[in-house]
XYZ file of C-alpha atoms in Angstrom:
571
model
C 0.000 0.000 0.000
C 1.389 3.398 -0.844
C 1.982 5.977 1.848
C -0.607 8.235 0.301
C -3.260 5.562 0.449
C -2.259 4.693 3.996
C -3.024 8.246 5.045
C -6.358 8.481 3.307
C -7.880 5.088 4.047
C -9.911 5.086 7.240
C -11.825 2.194 8.736
C -14.819 3.995 10.217
C -15.854 1.210 12.542
C -17.652 1.822 15.798
C -17.955 -0.472 18.726
C -14.539 -1.645 19.782
C -14.856 -0.416 23.347
C -17.438 -2.907 24.602
C -18.451 -6.534 24.148
C -20.764 -7.368 21.294
C -24.428 -7.957 22.029
C -24.000 -11.744 21.975
C -21.340 -11.760 24.707
C -22.148 -8.686 26.790
C -24.206 -10.755 29.260
C -24.804 -14.440 29.875
C -27.499 -16.781 31.148
C -31.006 -17.492 29.942
C -32.462 -14.545 31.865
C -30.247 -12.170 29.909
C -32.106 -13.353 26.811
C -35.591 -13.985 28.213
C -35.860 -10.498 29.748
C -33.667 -8.597 27.337
C -34.759 -5.213 26.045
C -32.034 -5.197 23.385
C -33.688 -5.033 19.970
C -30.935 -7.219 18.501
C -31.516 -10.097 20.899
C -35.277 -9.781 20.427
C -34.683 -9.914 16.664
C -32.602 -13.070 17.053
C -35.291 -14.699 19.221
C -37.870 -13.796 16.583
C -35.597 -15.270 13.928
C -35.279 -18.595 15.721
C -39.002 -18.762 16.464
C -40.175 -18.012 12.939
C -37.640 -20.430 11.452
C -39.058 -23.190 13.668
C -42.528 -22.236 12.404
C -41.235 -22.310 8.835
C -39.824 -25.791 9.419
C -43.192 -26.965 10.792
C -45.144 -25.452 7.879
C -42.596 -26.763 5.385
C -42.832 -30.331 6.668
C -46.623 -30.122 6.330
C -46.217 -28.897 2.745
C -43.959 -31.832 1.861
C -46.426 -34.278 3.416
C -49.222 -32.742 1.323
C -47.186 -32.915 -1.884
C -46.210 -36.528 -1.133
C -49.889 -37.422 -0.731
C -50.652 -35.805 -4.101
C -48.033 -37.905 -5.895
C -50.778 -40.376 -6.738
C -54.423 -39.599 -7.582
C -55.662 -42.096 -4.980
C -55.065 -42.296 -1.251
C -51.431 -42.769 -0.279
C -51.464 -42.246 3.497
C -53.759 -39.296 4.308
C -57.539 -39.531 4.580
C -59.598 -36.693 3.139
C -60.201 -35.241 6.614
C -56.533 -35.397 7.532
C -55.648 -33.777 4.208
C -58.049 -30.914 4.937
C -56.521 -30.371 8.354
C -52.979 -30.583 7.019
C -53.407 -27.927 4.306
C -55.328 -25.685 6.711
C -52.555 -25.791 9.299
C -49.878 -25.438 6.615
C -51.528 -22.251 5.356
C -52.239 -20.816 8.805
C -48.760 -21.548 10.199
C -46.975 -20.245 7.123
C -49.095 -17.084 6.864
C -49.548 -16.013 10.476
C -46.417 -17.453 12.112
C -43.834 -17.111 9.341
C -44.619 -14.872 6.370
C -46.166 -11.909 8.189
C -43.534 -11.554 10.950
C -40.531 -12.903 9.002
C -38.839 -9.774 7.678
C -40.322 -7.025 9.906
C -40.077 -8.824 13.234
C -36.778 -10.660 12.735
C -34.643 -8.639 10.307
C -36.509 -5.374 10.943
C -36.187 -5.574 14.707
C -32.496 -6.224 14.448
C -31.640 -3.732 11.725
C -33.985 -0.759 12.064
C -32.269 0.972 15.040
C -28.794 0.165 13.687
C -29.689 1.594 10.278
C -30.928 4.712 12.061
C -27.714 4.924 14.084
C -29.554 4.799 17.432
C -29.377 2.556 20.479
C -32.781 0.891 20.343
C -36.392 1.232 19.235
C -38.649 3.842 20.839
C -40.401 1.364 23.170
C -38.063 -1.517 24.091
C -40.482 -3.055 26.603
C -43.291 -3.036 24.071
C -40.874 -4.715 21.689
C -40.274 -7.571 24.128
C -44.017 -7.785 24.833
C -44.589 -8.097 21.091
C -42.312 -11.132 20.969
C -44.057 -12.878 23.865
C -47.462 -12.133 22.357
C -46.214 -13.879 19.237
C -45.162 -16.865 21.393
C -48.583 -17.012 23.104
C -50.312 -16.803 19.729
C -48.157 -19.644 18.428
C -49.059 -21.730 21.501
C -52.740 -21.337 20.651
C -52.007 -22.609 17.148
C -50.254 -25.630 18.658
C -53.301 -26.145 20.871
C -55.434 -26.158 17.727
C -53.302 -29.012 16.417
C -53.467 -30.957 19.693
C -57.218 -30.377 20.117
C -58.077 -32.180 16.920
C -56.757 -29.935 14.177
C -58.422 -27.348 11.992
C -60.095 -27.971 8.653
C -61.554 -24.620 7.584
C -58.722 -23.470 5.356
C -56.529 -20.629 6.586
C -59.306 -18.184 5.649
C -61.742 -19.495 8.342
C -64.667 -18.966 5.941
C -68.120 -18.984 7.483
C -70.608 -20.604 7.817
C -68.441 -23.766 7.851
C -66.122 -22.364 10.538
C -69.133 -21.688 12.786
C -70.295 -25.299 12.621
C -67.225 -27.563 12.282
C -66.123 -29.531 15.348
C -62.447 -28.762 14.845
C -60.451 -26.281 16.967
C -61.636 -23.026 15.393
C -61.780 -21.135 18.707
C -58.169 -21.925 19.655
C -56.913 -20.960 16.193
C -59.010 -17.757 16.114
C -57.695 -16.772 19.533
C -54.184 -17.415 18.214
C -54.822 -15.081 15.296
C -56.233 -12.452 17.674
C -53.122 -12.542 19.889
C -50.749 -12.577 16.913
C -52.565 -9.487 15.658
C -51.670 -7.616 18.847
C -48.051 -8.651 18.392
C -48.103 -7.270 14.860
C -49.698 -3.984 15.977
C -47.098 -3.519 18.729
C -44.272 -4.003 16.258
C -45.806 -1.621 13.715
C -46.487 1.071 16.306
C -42.943 0.806 17.633
C -41.429 1.154 14.169
C -43.616 4.155 13.275
C -42.669 6.060 16.425
C -39.003 5.106 16.125
C -38.701 6.303 12.539
C -40.705 9.468 13.177
C -38.937 10.570 16.333
C -35.462 9.013 16.439
C -33.954 9.642 13.025
C -30.529 11.182 13.612
C -29.529 14.673 12.536
C -28.900 14.684 8.823
C -31.126 11.698 8.047
C -34.054 13.392 6.391
C -36.916 11.344 5.003
C -35.219 11.164 1.630
C -31.830 10.176 3.044
C -33.347 7.168 4.772
C -32.523 3.660 3.502
C -35.303 2.191 1.390
C -35.590 -0.809 3.700
C -36.737 1.600 6.399
C -39.231 3.175 3.990
C -40.667 -0.280 3.374
C -40.895 -0.984 7.115
C -42.624 2.364 7.619
C -45.223 1.598 4.949
C -45.697 -1.897 6.362
C -46.224 -0.503 9.847
C -49.029 1.739 8.608
C -50.854 -1.346 7.343
C -50.166 -3.291 10.528
C -51.599 -0.573 12.743
C -54.660 0.244 10.605
C -55.716 -3.130 9.170
C -54.864 -5.681 11.834
C -57.572 -4.564 14.317
C -60.205 -5.529 11.735
C -58.928 -9.116 11.688
C -58.764 -9.229 15.474
C -62.371 -8.060 15.825
C -63.479 -10.521 13.145
C -61.834 -13.367 15.061
C -63.586 -12.294 18.261
C -66.952 -12.138 16.471
C -66.367 -15.647 15.150
C -65.585 -16.883 18.668
C -68.677 -15.083 20.023
C -70.876 -16.717 17.402
C -69.568 -20.191 18.213
C -69.708 -19.816 22.008
C -72.773 -17.595 22.510
C -74.852 -18.540 19.476
C -75.105 -14.923 18.290
C -76.133 -14.654 14.626
C -73.386 -12.679 12.899
C -72.048 -14.744 10.027
C -74.166 -17.913 10.063
C -77.309 -17.530 7.889
C -79.065 -20.192 9.999
C -78.925 -17.672 12.866
C -79.733 -14.645 10.716
C -76.130 -13.776 9.976
C -74.363 -13.000 6.687
C -71.395 -15.188 5.623
C -70.336 -12.669 2.962
C -69.865 -10.093 5.735
C -67.114 -12.345 7.121
C -65.414 -12.347 3.730
C -65.486 -8.545 3.609
C -63.970 -8.302 7.081
C -61.403 -11.019 6.438
C -60.158 -9.669 3.121
C -60.167 -6.039 4.289
C -57.258 -7.172 6.465
C -55.887 -10.062 4.499
C -55.302 -8.305 1.207
C -53.318 -5.481 2.861
C -51.611 -8.312 4.767
C -50.210 -9.431 1.422
C -48.346 -6.132 1.399
C -47.279 -6.605 5.030
C -45.467 -9.629 3.629
C -44.180 -8.252 0.333
C -43.314 -4.596 1.105
C -40.443 -5.436 3.491
C -39.236 -7.942 0.893
C -39.126 -5.142 -1.672
C -37.159 -3.033 0.794
C -34.596 -5.809 1.207
C -34.225 -6.156 -2.562
C -33.671 -2.407 -2.941
C -30.726 -2.664 -0.534
C -29.291 -5.730 -2.287
C -29.598 -4.446 -5.844
C -27.880 -1.154 -5.084
C -25.083 -2.680 -2.981
C -24.185 -5.468 -5.400
C -24.483 -3.248 -8.464
C -22.188 -0.682 -6.832
C -24.537 2.056 -7.997
C -26.878 4.509 -6.293
C -30.411 3.233 -6.474
C -32.195 4.524 -9.573
C -35.291 6.617 -8.825
C -34.932 6.648 -5.045
C -37.945 8.885 -4.466
C -40.157 6.869 -6.794
C -39.337 3.680 -4.886
C -39.991 5.388 -1.559
C -43.297 6.884 -2.723
C -44.341 3.618 -4.346
C -44.019 1.859 -0.964
C -46.518 4.297 0.542
C -48.745 4.059 -2.560
C -48.869 0.260 -2.307
C -49.732 0.519 1.393
C -52.637 2.895 0.711
C -53.976 1.255 -2.465
C -53.846 -2.115 -0.722
C -56.797 -1.018 1.425
C -59.040 -0.531 -1.619
C -58.856 -3.842 -3.455
C -60.134 -6.497 -1.036
C -63.233 -7.100 -3.160
C -61.262 -8.820 -5.925
C -61.173 -11.918 -3.713
C -64.976 -11.991 -3.885
C -65.840 -11.742 -7.592
C -67.870 -14.953 -7.354
C -69.494 -14.191 -3.989
C -72.518 -12.514 -5.526
C -71.416 -8.890 -5.172
C -72.894 -6.457 -7.687
C -71.474 -6.096 -11.175
C -70.643 -2.450 -10.467
C -68.731 -3.317 -7.282
C -66.847 -6.083 -9.071
C -65.906 -3.710 -11.907
C -64.669 -1.049 -9.490
C -62.602 -3.547 -7.496
C -61.157 -4.957 -10.704
C -60.091 -1.496 -11.889
C -58.578 -0.642 -8.508
C -56.691 -3.937 -8.511
C -54.889 -2.969 -11.690
C -53.754 0.317 -10.136
C -51.736 -1.591 -7.516
C -49.578 -3.009 -10.277
C -48.278 0.492 -11.127
C -46.162 1.150 -8.000
C -45.008 -2.480 -8.061
C -43.897 -2.074 -11.664
C -42.095 1.162 -10.743
C -39.992 -0.752 -8.250
C -39.104 -3.505 -10.717
C -38.194 -0.947 -13.381
C -35.974 0.969 -10.959
C -34.190 -2.191 -9.802
C -33.440 -3.116 -13.420
C -32.328 0.435 -14.177
C -30.036 0.348 -11.138
C -28.371 -2.803 -12.432
C -27.957 -1.337 -15.924
C -24.253 -0.608 -16.431
C -23.610 -1.429 -12.802
C -20.632 -3.427 -11.540
C -22.803 -6.408 -10.659
C -21.304 -8.855 -8.185
C -23.078 -12.197 -7.897
C -22.644 -12.770 -4.203
C -25.300 -14.942 -2.574
C -27.608 -12.080 -1.473
C -27.606 -10.721 -5.040
C -28.461 -14.171 -6.401
C -31.512 -14.171 -4.166
C -32.365 -10.626 -5.281
C -32.285 -11.677 -8.941
C -34.392 -14.739 -8.114
C -36.866 -12.469 -6.348
C -37.253 -10.163 -9.355
C -37.850 -13.108 -11.690
C -40.276 -14.956 -9.422
C -42.119 -11.886 -8.217
C -42.430 -10.800 -11.846
C -44.218 -14.041 -12.684
C -46.343 -13.763 -9.555
C -47.325 -10.186 -10.348
C -48.110 -10.779 -14.013
C -50.244 -13.854 -13.303
C -52.134 -11.741 -10.792
C -53.511 -9.742 -13.710
C -55.534 -12.797 -14.762
C -57.082 -12.935 -11.294
C -57.817 -9.212 -11.249
C -59.686 -9.401 -14.572
C -63.327 -10.395 -14.173
C -63.593 -12.622 -17.234
C -60.606 -14.843 -16.421
C -60.977 -14.837 -12.641
C -64.335 -16.609 -12.805
C -62.695 -19.509 -14.654
C -59.555 -19.593 -12.508
C -61.184 -18.997 -9.124
C -60.439 -21.727 -6.543
C -58.148 -23.595 -8.905
C -54.468 -24.434 -8.669
C -53.761 -21.299 -10.710
C -54.528 -19.284 -7.572
C -52.275 -21.561 -5.502
C -49.395 -21.064 -7.953
C -49.923 -17.276 -8.154
C -50.085 -16.960 -4.366
C -46.904 -18.979 -3.860
C -44.994 -17.094 -6.571
C -45.794 -13.859 -4.731
C -45.516 -15.032 -1.131
C -42.794 -17.677 -1.349
C -41.048 -16.523 -4.507
C -41.327 -13.002 -3.144
C -41.238 -12.909 0.628
C -39.308 -16.118 1.360
C -36.672 -15.519 -1.318
C -36.166 -11.906 -0.213
C -36.048 -13.058 3.399
C -33.271 -15.505 2.498
C -31.486 -12.770 0.547
C -31.725 -10.405 3.504
C -30.662 -13.130 5.903
C -27.515 -13.863 3.871
C -26.867 -10.126 3.472
C -27.090 -9.264 7.174
C -25.932 -12.637 8.549
C -22.267 -11.483 8.923
C -23.480 -8.378 10.732
C -25.866 -10.294 12.989
C -23.533 -13.113 14.019
C -20.056 -11.943 13.047
C -19.314 -14.941 10.828
C -18.961 -15.393 7.082
C -20.572 -18.367 5.372
C -19.240 -20.424 2.487
C -20.128 -18.465 -0.643
C -19.935 -21.393 -3.064
C -22.300 -23.652 -1.101
C -24.627 -20.752 -0.350
C -24.912 -20.024 -4.091
C -25.522 -23.708 -4.839
C -28.284 -23.739 -2.228
C -29.811 -20.631 -3.839
C -29.742 -22.310 -7.254
C -31.405 -25.475 -5.927
C -34.077 -23.419 -4.178
C -34.737 -21.468 -7.391
C -34.995 -24.567 -9.589
C -36.989 -26.508 -6.999
C -39.421 -23.651 -6.495
C -40.183 -23.301 -10.211
C -40.484 -27.057 -10.632
C -42.982 -27.094 -7.758
C -45.262 -24.251 -8.634
C -45.052 -23.593 -12.378
C -46.895 -26.857 -13.240
C -49.668 -25.664 -10.938
C -50.446 -22.797 -13.346
C -51.128 -25.437 -15.988
C -53.142 -27.552 -13.555
C -55.309 -24.590 -12.617
C -55.897 -23.389 -16.150
C -57.054 -26.934 -17.008
C -59.555 -26.890 -14.168
C -57.833 -28.727 -11.305
C -59.542 -27.410 -8.127
C -57.470 -26.437 -5.129
C -57.831 -28.202 -1.751
C -58.722 -31.577 -3.311
C -57.049 -34.699 -1.913
C -58.002 -36.803 -4.951
C -57.889 -35.944 -8.630
C -58.416 -37.293 -12.142
C -55.643 -39.277 -13.781
C -55.227 -36.598 -16.481
C -53.487 -34.438 -13.844
C -51.035 -37.129 -12.640
C -48.012 -35.931 -14.646
C -48.244 -32.337 -13.425
C -48.796 -33.353 -9.810
C -45.841 -35.738 -9.845
C -43.644 -33.065 -11.429
C -44.754 -30.593 -8.764
C -44.114 -33.068 -5.942
C -40.619 -33.835 -7.271
C -39.917 -30.097 -7.365
C -41.130 -29.736 -3.767
C -38.670 -32.381 -2.607
C -35.867 -30.597 -4.469
C -36.936 -27.301 -2.904
C -36.835 -28.926 0.529
C -33.286 -30.175 -0.152
C -32.203 -26.681 -1.209
C -33.597 -25.130 1.959
C -31.911 -27.765 4.117
C -28.600 -27.055 2.394
C -29.147 -23.340 2.964
C -29.724 -23.987 6.672
C -26.645 -26.202 6.817
C -24.451 -23.514 5.253
C -25.564 -20.875 7.750
C -25.269 -23.182 10.777
C -21.806 -24.289 9.614
C -20.725 -20.656 9.458
C -21.562 -20.214 13.149
C -19.198 -23.069 14.008
C -16.431 -22.774 11.424
C -17.003 -19.522 9.565
C -14.335 -16.863 9.175
C -14.746 -13.802 11.352
C -16.742 -11.207 9.484
C -15.359 -7.725 8.866
C -17.496 -4.704 9.690
C -18.431 -4.205 6.039
C -18.029 -7.373 3.922
C -20.148 -6.188 0.972
C -19.124 -2.564 0.464
C -22.499 -1.219 1.589
C -22.929 2.388 2.580
C -25.807 2.399 5.081
C -25.160 2.983 8.775
C -25.405 -0.605 10.021
C -22.093 -1.347 8.288
C -20.299 1.337 10.299
C -20.404 -0.659 13.524
C -18.458 -3.831 14.200
C -19.740 -7.314 13.364
C -21.578 -8.349 15.450
C -22.645 -4.939 16.813
C -21.832 -3.945 20.383
C -24.608 -3.791 22.962
C -25.317 -0.100 22.323
C -24.686 -0.334 18.571
C -22.370 2.698 18.336
C -19.811 4.292 20.660
C -20.790 7.687 19.327
C -23.434 8.867 16.834
C -22.318 7.861 13.342
C -22.012 10.447 10.616
C -25.023 10.272 8.318
C -24.328 10.358 4.610
C -26.304 9.537 1.481
C -27.326 5.875 1.827
C -26.325 4.686 -1.646
C -23.043 6.434 -2.447
C -20.118 4.054 -2.973
C -17.307 6.297 -4.247
C -15.707 6.539 -0.818
C -15.956 2.820 0.014
C -13.139 0.575 -1.230
C -11.970 -2.960 -0.636
C -9.112 -3.365 1.831
C -7.385 -6.763 1.748
C -5.958 -6.114 5.218
C -9.473 -6.044 6.666
C -10.817 -8.561 4.118
C -13.710 -6.179 3.791
C -14.566 -2.661 2.731
C -13.525 0.547 4.434
C -14.241 4.209 3.912
C -11.617 6.544 2.514
C -11.662 10.280 2.967
C -9.795 10.959 -0.280
C -9.480 8.434 -3.032
C -5.861 8.302 -4.214
C -5.337 8.999 -7.879
C -2.666 6.368 -8.334
C -3.602 2.735 -8.430
C -3.549 1.257 -4.976
C -4.087 -2.027 -3.185
C -7.456 -0.708 -2.100
C -9.699 -1.708 -4.947
C -13.342 -2.340 -5.537
C -12.687 -6.032 -5.828
C -15.517 -8.188 -4.537
C -15.024 -10.145 -1.358
C -13.569 -13.583 -1.920
C -15.274 -16.841 -1.157
C -15.210 -17.817 2.477
C -14.816 -21.221 3.905
């Protein structure tokens, strides 16, 4: 390294004066009663990954049963309970809290350069509410299962003998957890942004969490009240949704989808925020159209409240209402398309580096693109009537929720993993796992578009022999997808045991979380970090001495050892 470069290169890393958050205190009480947002984020991460494992095993059992058109090992009743619990566990225990509660809890204060969220005790209460809600779901399994579908549609849910009350109470409690998290994030972002971090100098991941929090606070109470009304009808015999008691089952659908369609954006908006971070970092370019992406997050959050009726085109609503909901549905595609366009424009002429997080980001754009475009068929009245309640809907939903949220979650997890745990994973095996997940996912769900368009109904345990080939292809893909996810888990667990120590900034990112050590100290920063534009990379260069990126105050004109070379593979 030249003398000149030695003088100008500066590793702006905070947090050397105290133990990191993992080692600053010991014993189970230091975790169970912690108010540290990072530890709460890690506890959320472990809990939702266990839920994901449970829901994933159920999915593989369902796909194995569908390998043949006749009964393999599940009766029709057991099949109904299995797909209901798979949907409920995946939606309420994994997809909704995955990115906001786990990655968001850990990263939001660090990205703001502050010590913690606005209400640390409420944050811990949110986690335990999630645990209590999950316990009620487990009770539903132990009390005989649930067979209503994850939508709890009435009047069947008011009459079935399965554990509807336990599951509804679980949803009610989980809703409080979600509201607490959203409220905490809104107050934190509004009141604790550091000097110099204006709204339009805020990382786009935080914009996405802000938009998500608006939905969580405004829409979730509707679901909670609906669950309570369902419990009241079953326990007190009050006629609310059951027509035999004078109730209206379509009213339940209105209530349910008024929450559950915005809930789709609770799941996908944080995923979009993650992808914005990944695309800019691994393209080494400022994000294209920053303000448009930020505004589009808010637009999606607001428009999401106006389109719930497109789930009910065949419920008997008026032709005028159906037409209005169809038109509004198409408007949601505009801000989503803006994001995709801006991600592609960011990559254009960028110095793209195919590290594992970027591989997941590219997979997200491809899969979410398919999920979004196939949604147009379900938003159009003429085609929705044919495709309603078929496997086409199942495929579309999974391309958006799994191809979108899960893939972005994995991308974000690989991106922030070195920061969270201070260890690098093996890049080669992580990329192989990403490839297997991508291939397995498409092999699982793309045939289901064909199945649905040919009339295969969803939620059927038995089917005609004409659908055998597609079902067997889909089941084979599901097994491959399961193998890819297991490999992914193995790579990350191996890194905790054998991984190389992570530098403060392994990817050359420019947001504030990369200015503290890896893993962060208990209070995140020794002193308030200097806020700069979140996506400027000119002053960040690769330093082989740190095996990571550092900031330089002046970039030397002559060629130096500090280069923009991507980080090498880690074993």
